[in-house]
Coordinates of C-alpha atoms (C1' of nucleotides) in Angstrom, one line a residue:
Chain F
M271 CA 95.8 60.1 -52.8
A272 CA 98.6 60.8 -50.6
L273 CA 99.9 58.8 -47.7
R274 CA 98.2 60.0 -44.5
F275 CA 98.6 59.0 -40.9
F276 CA 96.6 59.8 -37.9
N277 CA 98.9 61.8 -35.7
T278 CA 98.2 61.7 -32.0
L279 CA 100.0 65.0 -31.6
T280 CA 97.5 66.8 -33.7
S281 CA 94.6 64.5 -33.4
E282 CA 94.0 64.3 -37.1
K283 CA 95.0 62.5 -40.2
Q284 CA 97.9 64.3 -41.8
E285 CA 99.8 63.8 -45.0
F286 CA 103.0 62.1 -44.3
K287 CA 105.9 64.4 -45.3
P288 CA 109.3 62.9 -44.3
L289 CA 112.1 65.1 -43.2
V290 CA 114.1 63.9 -46.1
P291 CA 112.2 63.0 -49.2
G292 CA 112.1 59.3 -49.9
R293 CA 113.4 58.4 -46.4
A294 CA 111.7 57.6 -43.2
G295 CA 113.0 57.1 -39.7
V296 CA 110.7 55.0 -37.5
Y297 CA 111.1 54.4 -33.8
V298 CA 108.9 52.0 -32.0
C299 CA 108.9 51.4 -28.3
G300 CA 109.6 47.8 -27.8
I301 CA 109.1 45.2 -25.1
T302 CA 110.1 45.3 -21.4
V303 CA 111.5 41.8 -21.2
Y304 CA 110.5 40.4 -17.8
D305 CA 108.0 37.9 -19.2
L306 CA 106.8 36.2 -22.3
A307 CA 105.2 38.4 -25.0
H308 CA 101.4 38.4 -25.2
I309 CA 98.9 39.0 -27.9
G310 CA 98.9 42.7 -27.0
H311 CA 102.6 42.9 -27.8
A312 CA 101.9 41.1 -31.0
R313 CA 99.4 43.8 -32.0
F314 CA 101.9 46.7 -31.9
L315 CA 104.7 44.5 -33.3
V316 CA 102.5 43.6 -36.3
A317 CA 101.0 47.1 -36.7
F318 CA 104.4 48.8 -37.0
D319 CA 105.9 45.9 -38.9
V320 CA 103.3 46.6 -41.5
L321 CA 104.1 50.3 -41.4
V322 CA 107.7 49.6 -42.2
R323 CA 106.9 47.0 -44.9
F324 CA 104.4 49.3 -46.6
L325 CA 106.8 52.3 -46.5
R326 CA 109.5 50.2 -48.1
W327 CA 107.1 48.8 -50.8
D328 CA 106.0 52.3 -51.4
G329 CA 109.5 53.4 -52.2
F330 CA 110.8 54.8 -48.9
Q331 CA 114.2 54.0 -47.6
V332 CA 113.3 53.2 -44.0
T333 CA 115.5 53.1 -40.9
S334 CA 113.6 51.3 -38.2
V335 CA 114.5 51.1 -34.6
R336 CA 112.8 49.0 -32.0
N337 CA 114.3 48.9 -28.5
W338 CA 114.5 46.3 -25.8
T339 CA 113.9 47.6 -22.3
D340 CA 116.2 45.2 -20.5
V341 CA 116.7 47.1 -17.2
D342 CA 113.6 48.1 -15.2
D343 CA 112.0 47.7 -11.8
K344 CA 109.8 44.8 -13.0
I345 CA 112.8 43.0 -14.4
I346 CA 114.7 43.3 -11.2
Q347 CA 111.8 42.3 -9.1
R348 CA 111.0 39.3 -11.2
A349 CA 114.7 38.2 -11.1
Q350 CA 114.8 38.5 -7.4
E351 CA 111.7 36.4 -7.1
R352 CA 113.3 33.7 -9.1
G353 CA 116.8 34.1 -7.7
E354 CA 118.1 34.9 -11.1
D355 CA 120.4 37.7 -12.3
P356 CA 118.2 40.4 -14.0
R357 CA 120.5 40.6 -17.0
A358 CA 120.3 36.8 -17.5
L359 CA 116.5 37.0 -17.2
S360 CA 116.1 39.7 -19.7
E361 CA 118.3 38.0 -22.2
R362 CA 116.3 34.8 -21.8
F363 CA 113.1 36.7 -22.6
I364 CA 114.5 38.6 -25.5
A365 CA 115.4 35.3 -27.1
A366 CA 111.9 34.0 -26.4
C367 CA 110.2 37.1 -27.7
Q368 CA 112.3 36.9 -30.9
D369 CA 111.1 33.4 -31.5
D370 CA 107.5 34.5 -31.1
M371 CA 108.0 37.5 -33.3
R372 CA 109.4 35.3 -36.1
A373 CA 106.3 33.1 -35.8
I374 CA 104.0 36.0 -36.5
G375 CA 106.1 37.3 -39.3
V376 CA 107.6 40.4 -37.6
L377 CA 110.8 41.5 -39.3
S378 CA 113.8 42.5 -37.2
A379 CA 114.2 46.2 -37.0
D380 CA 117.3 47.7 -38.6
V381 CA 118.5 48.6 -35.1
E382 CA 117.3 46.8 -31.9
P383 CA 119.1 48.7 -29.2
K384 CA 119.2 47.5 -25.6
A385 CA 118.9 50.0 -22.8
T386 CA 121.8 48.4 -20.9
E387 CA 124.1 49.0 -23.9
H388 CA 123.3 52.8 -24.0
I389 CA 124.0 53.9 -20.4
P390 CA 126.7 56.5 -21.5
E391 CA 124.2 58.1 -23.9
M392 CA 121.6 58.3 -21.2
R393 CA 124.0 59.8 -18.7
A394 CA 125.0 62.4 -21.2
L395 CA 121.3 63.3 -21.9
I396 CA 120.6 63.5 -18.1
A397 CA 123.6 65.7 -17.6
R398 CA 122.5 68.0 -20.3
L399 CA 119.0 68.3 -18.8
I400 CA 120.5 69.2 -15.4
E401 CA 122.8 71.7 -17.1
K402 CA 119.9 73.4 -18.8
G403 CA 117.8 73.5 -15.7
F404 CA 115.2 70.9 -16.6
A405 CA 116.3 68.3 -14.2
Y406 CA 117.8 68.1 -10.7
A407 CA 119.7 65.5 -8.7
A408 CA 118.5 64.5 -5.2
K409 CA 120.2 61.9 -3.0
G410 CA 121.4 59.9 -5.9
D411 CA 118.2 60.1 -7.9
V412 CA 117.7 62.5 -10.8
Y413 CA 114.3 63.9 -11.7
F414 CA 112.9 65.8 -14.6
A415 CA 111.1 68.9 -13.4
V416 CA 107.9 68.7 -15.3
R417 CA 106.8 72.3 -14.6
S418 CA 110.0 73.6 -16.2
F419 CA 108.8 72.3 -19.6
P420 CA 105.8 74.5 -20.6
E421 CA 104.6 72.1 -23.4
Y422 CA 104.2 69.2 -21.0
G423 CA 100.9 67.5 -21.8
K424 CA 100.8 68.4 -25.5
L425 CA 100.7 64.8 -26.7
S426 CA 98.2 63.4 -24.2
K427 CA 96.1 66.6 -24.1
R428 CA 96.4 66.8 -20.4
K429 CA 96.8 69.8 -18.2
L430 CA 99.2 69.7 -15.3
D431 CA 96.5 70.4 -12.8
D432 CA 94.4 67.5 -14.1
L433 CA 97.4 65.2 -13.6
L434 CA 97.9 66.1 -10.0
S435 CA 95.1 64.0 -8.7
G436 CA 96.8 60.8 -10.0
A437 CA 100.4 61.8 -9.2
R438 CA 102.0 60.7 -6.1
V439 CA 105.3 60.4 -4.5
E440 CA 106.5 57.0 -3.5
P441 CA 108.1 56.6 -0.2
G442 CA 111.8 57.2 -0.5
E443 CA 111.5 59.4 -3.6
Q444 CA 113.0 62.8 -3.6
K445 CA 110.7 64.6 -6.0
R446 CA 110.2 68.4 -5.6
D447 CA 106.9 68.1 -7.3
P448 CA 104.6 65.0 -7.5
L449 CA 104.5 65.3 -11.3
D450 CA 108.2 65.0 -11.7
F451 CA 109.5 61.7 -13.0
A452 CA 112.8 59.8 -12.6
L453 CA 115.6 60.0 -15.1
W454 CA 118.0 58.1 -12.9
K455 CA 117.3 55.9 -10.0
A456 CA 119.9 55.3 -7.3
T457 CA 120.8 51.7 -6.7
K458 CA 119.0 50.4 -3.6
P459 CA 120.6 48.1 -1.1
G460 CA 120.5 44.5 -2.2
E461 CA 120.1 45.3 -5.9
P462 CA 122.5 43.3 -8.1
E463 CA 125.7 44.9 -9.5
S464 CA 124.7 43.9 -13.0
V465 CA 122.0 46.5 -13.0
S466 CA 124.0 49.3 -11.4
W467 CA 126.1 51.8 -13.2
E468 CA 128.4 54.6 -12.1
S469 CA 127.3 58.2 -12.7
P470 CA 128.0 61.7 -11.5
W471 CA 125.0 61.3 -9.2
G472 CA 126.2 58.0 -7.7
K473 CA 125.5 54.4 -8.7
G474 CA 122.2 53.8 -10.2
R475 CA 120.2 52.9 -13.3
P476 CA 118.2 54.8 -15.9
G477 CA 114.6 55.6 -15.6
W478 CA 112.4 54.0 -18.2
H479 CA 111.5 57.0 -20.3
V480 CA 115.1 58.3 -20.8
E481 CA 116.3 55.2 -22.6
C482 CA 114.0 55.8 -25.6
S483 CA 115.1 59.5 -25.7
A484 CA 118.7 58.5 -25.7
M485 CA 118.5 55.7 -28.2
S486 CA 116.2 57.3 -30.7
Q487 CA 118.5 60.4 -30.8
K488 CA 121.5 58.1 -31.3
Y489 CA 120.1 56.1 -34.2
L490 CA 117.6 58.5 -35.8
G491 CA 118.8 61.9 -34.9
T492 CA 117.3 64.8 -32.9
T493 CA 114.1 64.9 -34.9
F494 CA 112.8 61.9 -36.8
D495 CA 109.6 61.0 -38.8
V496 CA 107.5 58.5 -36.9
H497 CA 107.3 57.4 -33.3
G498 CA 105.0 54.5 -32.6
G499 CA 103.7 52.4 -29.7
G500 CA 100.6 51.3 -27.9
K501 CA 98.0 53.8 -26.8
D502 CA 98.8 53.2 -23.2
L503 CA 102.3 54.7 -23.8
I504 CA 100.9 58.1 -24.7
F505 CA 100.9 59.0 -21.1
P506 CA 103.2 59.1 -19.4
H507 CA 105.9 57.4 -21.4
H508 CA 105.7 59.3 -24.7
E509 CA 104.8 62.5 -23.0
N510 CA 107.9 62.2 -20.9
E511 CA 110.1 61.3 -23.9
I512 CA 109.0 64.4 -25.5
A513 CA 109.7 66.5 -22.5
Q514 CA 113.2 65.0 -22.1
S515 CA 114.2 65.1 -25.7
E516 CA 112.7 68.5 -26.6
A517 CA 113.9 70.1 -23.4
A518 CA 117.4 68.9 -24.2
S519 CA 117.5 69.7 -27.9
G520 CA 115.0 72.5 -28.3
Q521 CA 113.8 70.6 -31.4
P522 CA 110.7 68.4 -32.0
L523 CA 111.3 64.7 -31.1
A524 CA 109.1 63.2 -33.8
N525 CA 106.7 64.6 -36.4
F526 CA 104.3 61.8 -36.4
W527 CA 103.1 59.9 -33.3
L528 CA 101.2 56.7 -34.1
H529 CA 99.5 54.6 -31.5
N530 CA 97.8 51.3 -31.8
G531 CA 94.6 50.3 -29.9
F532 CA 94.4 47.5 -27.4
V533 CA 93.6 43.9 -27.7
T534 CA 90.8 43.0 -25.5
V535 CA 89.8 39.5 -24.3
D536 CA 86.0 39.1 -23.7
A537 CA 85.8 42.8 -24.5
E538 CA 88.0 43.7 -21.5
K539 CA 91.5 45.0 -21.7
M540 CA 94.0 42.2 -21.3
S541 CA 96.2 42.9 -18.3
K542 CA 98.3 41.1 -15.8
S543 CA 96.2 42.3 -13.0
L544 CA 93.0 40.9 -14.5
G545 CA 94.7 37.6 -15.2
N546 CA 93.2 37.4 -18.7
F547 CA 96.4 37.8 -20.7
R548 CA 97.2 35.4 -23.5
T549 CA 100.9 34.8 -24.2
L550 CA 101.9 34.3 -27.7
R551 CA 103.7 31.1 -26.7
D552 CA 100.4 29.7 -25.6
L553 CA 98.5 30.8 -28.6
L554 CA 101.1 29.6 -31.1
A555 CA 100.7 26.1 -29.7
H556 CA 97.2 26.1 -31.1
W557 CA 97.2 28.6 -33.9
D558 CA 99.3 29.2 -37.0
G559 CA 101.3 32.4 -36.3
E560 CA 100.2 33.7 -39.7
A561 CA 96.6 33.3 -38.7
L562 CA 97.2 35.3 -35.6
R563 CA 98.9 37.9 -37.7
A564 CA 95.9 38.0 -40.2
F565 CA 93.6 38.3 -37.2
L566 CA 95.5 41.4 -36.0
L567 CA 95.3 42.9 -39.4
S568 CA 91.6 42.4 -39.8
T569 CA 90.8 45.5 -37.7
H570 CA 92.3 48.9 -38.2
Y571 CA 95.3 49.3 -35.9
R572 CA 93.9 52.2 -34.0
H573 CA 90.7 50.5 -33.1
P574 CA 90.3 48.0 -30.2
I575 CA 90.3 44.4 -31.4
N576 CA 88.6 41.7 -29.4
F577 CA 90.3 38.4 -29.2
T578 CA 87.9 35.5 -29.8
E579 CA 88.4 32.0 -31.1
S580 CA 86.0 32.6 -33.9
A581 CA 87.7 35.8 -35.0
V582 CA 91.1 33.9 -35.2
A583 CA 89.3 31.0 -37.0
D584 CA 88.0 33.5 -39.6
A585 CA 91.5 34.8 -40.0
D586 CA 92.9 31.3 -40.3
R587 CA 90.4 30.6 -43.1
R588 CA 91.6 33.6 -44.9
V589 CA 95.2 32.5 -44.6
E590 CA 94.2 29.1 -45.9
Y591 CA 92.3 30.7 -48.9
F592 CA 95.4 32.7 -49.9
Y593 CA 97.7 29.6 -49.8
E594 CA 95.2 27.4 -51.6
S595 CA 94.8 30.0 -54.3
L596 CA 98.6 30.4 -54.7
A597 CA 99.1 26.7 -54.7
K598 CA 96.4 26.2 -57.4
A599 CA 97.9 29.0 -59.5
D600 CA 101.5 27.7 -59.2
A601 CA 100.3 24.3 -60.2
Y602 CA 98.3 25.7 -63.1
L603 CA 101.3 27.7 -64.4
L604 CA 103.6 24.7 -64.0
Q605 CA 101.2 22.5 -66.0
K606 CA 101.0 25.2 -68.7
K607 CA 104.8 25.4 -68.7
F608 CA 104.6 29.2 -68.2
S609 CA 108.1 30.7 -68.0
G610 CA 107.5 34.3 -68.8
Q611 CA 108.2 37.3 -66.6
P612 CA 104.9 38.3 -64.9
K613 CA 104.0 41.9 -64.9
P614 CA 102.4 43.4 -61.8
L615 CA 98.8 44.5 -62.2
A616 CA 98.9 48.3 -61.7
E617 CA 95.2 48.7 -60.9
H618 CA 95.3 46.1 -58.1
E619 CA 98.5 47.6 -56.7
Q620 CA 96.8 51.0 -56.8
A621 CA 93.7 49.7 -55.0
F622 CA 95.8 48.2 -52.3
R623 CA 97.9 51.3 -52.0
E624 CA 94.9 53.5 -51.6
A625 CA 93.7 51.5 -48.7
M626 CA 97.1 51.5 -47.0
E627 CA 97.7 55.2 -47.7
D628 CA 94.6 56.0 -45.6
D629 CA 96.3 55.5 -42.2
L630 CA 97.3 51.9 -42.9
N631 CA 93.8 50.6 -43.4
T632 CA 94.7 46.9 -43.4
A633 CA 91.1 45.8 -43.1
D634 CA 90.3 47.5 -46.3
A635 CA 93.5 46.5 -48.0
L636 CA 92.8 42.9 -47.1
A637 CA 89.3 43.2 -48.6
R638 CA 90.7 44.6 -51.8
L639 CA 93.4 42.0 -52.0
E640 CA 90.8 39.3 -51.5
R641 CA 89.0 40.5 -54.6
L642 CA 92.2 39.9 -56.5
Y643 CA 92.4 36.4 -55.2
G644 CA 88.8 35.8 -56.2
L645 CA 89.6 37.0 -59.8
L646 CA 92.6 34.8 -59.8
N647 CA 90.6 31.7 -58.9
A648 CA 88.0 32.5 -61.4
R649 CA 90.6 32.9 -64.1
I650 CA 92.1 29.6 -63.4
D651 CA 88.7 27.9 -63.2
A652 CA 88.1 29.3 -66.7
R653 CA 91.4 28.0 -67.9
G654 CA 92.6 31.5 -68.6
K655 CA 95.8 32.5 -70.4
P656 CA 98.9 31.7 -68.4
D657 CA 100.4 35.1 -68.7
E658 CA 97.2 36.6 -67.2
V659 CA 97.2 34.1 -64.4
A660 CA 100.9 34.7 -63.8
A661 CA 100.3 38.5 -63.5
M662 CA 97.5 38.0 -61.1
V663 CA 99.3 35.5 -58.9
H664 CA 102.5 37.6 -59.0
T665 CA 100.6 40.6 -57.8
A666 CA 98.6 38.8 -55.2
R667 CA 101.7 37.3 -53.7
A668 CA 103.6 40.6 -53.7
L669 CA 100.7 42.5 -52.1
S670 CA 100.1 39.8 -49.5
Q671 CA 103.8 40.0 -48.5
V672 CA 103.5 43.7 -47.9
L673 CA 101.2 42.7 -45.1
G674 CA 103.6 40.0 -44.1
L675 CA 101.3 37.2 -45.3
S676 CA 101.6 34.3 -47.7
A677 CA 105.4 34.4 -47.6
R678 CA 105.8 30.6 -47.3
A679 CA 105.9 28.1 -50.1
P680 CA 102.1 27.4 -50.5
E681 CA 102.3 23.6 -50.5
Q682 CA 104.6 23.4 -47.5
A683 CA 102.5 26.0 -45.6
I684 CA 99.4 24.0 -46.2
K685 CA 101.1 20.8 -44.9
D686 CA 102.5 22.6 -41.9
R687 CA 99.2 24.2 -41.1
R688 CA 97.4 20.9 -41.4
A689 CA 99.9 19.2 -39.1
L690 CA 99.4 21.9 -36.5
A691 CA 95.6 21.6 -36.7
A692 CA 95.8 17.8 -36.6
S693 CA 98.0 17.8 -33.5
R694 CA 95.7 20.4 -31.9
K695 CA 92.7 18.1 -32.4
G696 CA 94.6 14.9 -31.6
I697 CA 94.2 13.6 -35.1
D698 CA 96.7 10.9 -36.2
S699 CA 97.6 11.6 -39.8
R700 CA 98.5 7.9 -40.4
W701 CA 95.0 6.9 -39.3
V702 CA 93.6 9.5 -41.8
E703 CA 95.7 8.1 -44.6
E704 CA 94.6 4.6 -43.8
R705 CA 91.0 5.6 -43.9
I706 CA 91.4 7.4 -47.1
A707 CA 93.0 4.3 -48.6
A708 CA 90.1 2.2 -47.4
R709 CA 87.7 4.7 -48.9
L710 CA 89.5 4.7 -52.2
A711 CA 89.2 0.9 -52.4
A712 CA 85.5 1.2 -51.7
R713 CA 85.1 3.8 -54.4
K714 CA 87.0 1.7 -56.9
S715 CA 84.5 -1.1 -56.4
K716 CA 81.6 1.4 -56.6
D717 CA 80.7 0.8 -53.0
F718 CA 79.7 4.4 -52.5
A719 CA 77.7 3.7 -49.3
R720 CA 80.9 2.5 -47.7
A721 CA 82.9 5.4 -49.1
D722 CA 80.4 7.8 -47.7
A723 CA 80.5 6.1 -44.4
I724 CA 84.2 6.6 -44.2
R725 CA 83.8 10.2 -45.2
A726 CA 81.3 10.6 -42.3
E727 CA 83.6 8.8 -39.9
L728 CA 86.4 11.2 -40.7
A729 CA 84.1 14.2 -40.7
A730 CA 83.0 13.3 -37.2
K731 CA 86.7 13.7 -36.1
G732 CA 86.9 17.1 -37.9
V733 CA 88.6 15.8 -41.0
E734 CA 87.3 17.0 -44.4
L735 CA 88.2 15.1 -47.6
R736 CA 88.8 16.6 -51.0
D737 CA 88.7 14.4 -54.0
G738 CA 90.9 15.7 -56.8
P739 CA 92.5 14.4 -60.0
Q740 CA 95.7 13.7 -58.0
G741 CA 93.9 11.7 -55.4
T742 CA 92.2 12.5 -52.1
D743 CA 93.6 15.3 -50.0
W744 CA 92.4 16.2 -46.5
R745 CA 92.0 19.2 -44.2
V746 CA 91.3 19.6 -40.5
L747 CA 88.3 21.7 -39.7
L748 CA 88.8 24.3 -37.1
Chain A
rG790 C1' 86.3 64.1 -11.3
rG791 C1' 89.7 65.2 -15.9
rC792 C1' 91.1 63.3 -20.8
rA793 C1' 90.5 60.0 -25.0
rC794 C1' 87.5 56.5 -27.5
rC795 C1' 83.6 53.1 -29.1
rG796 C1' 78.2 51.7 -30.4
rU797 C1' 77.2 49.9 -38.7
rC798 C1' 73.3 43.2 -41.3
rG799 C1' 73.0 36.9 -36.8
rC800 C1' 78.8 37.4 -36.0
rC801 C1' 83.4 40.2 -37.5
rA802 C1' 84.4 44.7 -39.9
rA803 C1' 85.5 49.2 -43.7
rG804 C1' 83.4 53.8 -44.4
rU805 C1' 83.2 59.4 -39.9
rU806 C1' 87.2 67.2 -43.6
rG807 C1' 78.3 65.2 -45.6
rG808 C1' 76.2 63.3 -51.3
rU809 C1' 72.9 58.7 -50.8
rA810 C1' 75.9 51.8 -46.7
rA811 C1' 83.0 47.7 -48.9
rG812 C1' 84.5 43.0 -47.7
rG813 C1' 84.6 38.4 -44.7
rC814 C1' 82.0 34.5 -41.8
rA815 C1' 77.3 32.4 -41.4
rA816 C1' 72.7 31.6 -44.5
rG817 C1' 69.9 30.5 -49.2
rG818 C1' 70.2 29.4 -54.7
rG819 C1' 73.3 27.8 -58.9
rA820 C1' 77.8 25.7 -61.7
rC821 C1' 81.2 21.7 -60.7
rU822 C1' 81.1 16.5 -58.0
rG823 C1' 79.1 9.3 -57.7
rC824 C1' 78.1 12.2 -53.0
rA825 C1' 81.1 16.0 -50.9
rA826 C1' 84.9 19.5 -50.2
rA827 C1' 87.6 23.4 -52.5
rU828 C1' 86.7 27.1 -56.3
rC829 C1' 83.5 30.3 -59.1
rC830 C1' 78.6 32.9 -60.0
rC831 C1' 74.0 35.0 -57.8
rU832 C1' 71.0 36.6 -53.3
rC833 C1' 71.4 38.6 -48.4
rA834 C1' 71.3 46.4 -44.1
rU835 C1' 65.4 52.1 -47.3
rA836 C1' 69.9 51.3 -43.1
rC837 C1' 74.2 52.9 -39.4
rC838 C1' 72.3 52.9 -30.2
rC839 C1' 68.2 56.8 -29.1
rC840 C1' 66.2 62.0 -29.4
rG841 C1' 66.7 66.7 -31.2
rG842 C1' 69.4 70.4 -34.5
rU843 C1' 72.3 72.3 -38.9
rU844 C1' 71.8 71.2 -44.3
rC845 C1' 69.1 70.6 -50.7
rG846 C1' 71.3 66.2 -48.5
rA847 C1' 74.2 63.1 -42.2
rA848 C1' 76.3 56.6 -40.5
rU849 C1' 79.4 60.9 -41.2
rC850 C1' 78.8 67.8 -38.3
rC851 C1' 76.5 70.1 -33.5
rG852 C1' 73.6 69.4 -28.8
rG853 C1' 71.4 66.0 -25.3
rG854 C1' 70.7 61.1 -23.7
rC855 C1' 71.6 55.6 -23.2
rG856 C1' 75.2 51.6 -23.2
rG857 C1' 80.4 50.0 -23.3
rU858 C1' 85.9 50.7 -23.0
rG859 C1' 90.6 52.8 -22.0
rC860 C1' 94.1 56.4 -19.8
rC861 C1' 95.0 59.6 -15.5
rU862 C1' 99.8 54.3 -11.2
rC863 C1' 103.7 49.6 -14.2
rC864 C1' 101.3 48.2 -18.8
rA865 C1' 101.5 47.2 -26.3

RNA sequence: GGCACCGUCGCCAAGUUGGUAAGGCAAGGGACUGCAAAUCCCUCAUACCCCGGUUCGAAUCCGGGCGGUGCCUCCA
């Protein structure tokens, strides 16, 4: 099996052939930072984080770029509402987003360029487009002339005439054609100096689409391997990026265009206008970030995924199962004083690879990985040979980490997760420990009726007890 | 109206360049346990929204319905 991706450009799964064998350049459209990140952002972040992790594990040398859009109409508007400087506001939200991303296990990209730090590159690109006749300046604005680029619509499969119905010219815009889009927007009266730059066309700021064209070109070159983002970016954002970049260079922008599906809430698209969006900040107060990550990986990245409490609870159970299994295996090997060098299990690696090679089928990969965990537990239960157990746990851990899961020390993760669940349910752990001690006393005196009463008392609060050789442990039921 | 997509067991979800339905949750049985939990083992869709068609063979392809979603305006 070869690595295949569904390419929006060709509408089919294609074998991934990088420009340079063994290397991959990946550009992902990042967040416009005017608010906290939501679960929809988490979806694309996790999807493309897994892409990068998998490519690296599969032997590719990856250069990943994920931008921050830190100058934009919405940022300026939000800043004005709050009486804050737009640049300060965007910096604040970048920091907040980074915290949230860490919590769901999203790695930093190799380059995380900010639009405001690439104004010269954007000006140069715009100048080139004007020079080549693809763009025109009008009263301080610069627009891309869509009809001058014959391939416009090739990504979104739209015809220019079909687009006309939705296109419109805002008051004050100087478009020659309603389909044209802004490359440069003249600074309006009252807009802060911090978001205004000099240019041959007067003071202004870049349009949204041009930043990605300029930054991808700078860090990945004229043509690169993979461009990713949410489905909603296909039109107009990515279509416009293609138009700008390819008009300027005459070369393809990216060979593979990958787009993730939406997160829905109650089967409806989450959006600001519907008021049903869930910020990560909010969700992380109640859920383990890793559980949210596992939830997002439980459905193929191109399909819609519906956010429900029970779906996240299922994912949480799976995260728990992985950590429990790893903890049990580690303890077993410690007890057996195993100190050899574990060998990865090729057949399980291969099973995992096959699922992932098929357009990053994380749902299938997770299922196959879970089989390995099952075998691992069975082997430990059967008091199997330490080197066999070691090979299994080593492989399970490594493959989990390709998905960005099970990276924490198991015992600590279990404690942290329990603490989060306890605080969520308002359970006082000292009270639980006290009840466990009382139950232990009852059990010692063979007063099982009392012991069971205490168990029931805890169960009523959502606390589950586990008696083991080392004493009684507890968990919080979701 | 144009474009794209979805409809698989009670719930979630793979499989969609055709070849005889993964997995998880829930449920039932068993091992283990003072009782439990965790873990492991077993069972659990003649069936893939409906109707036609192509085919030796279709969840997978084609046509027509029904139901749902998204994009076409800022949006992951």
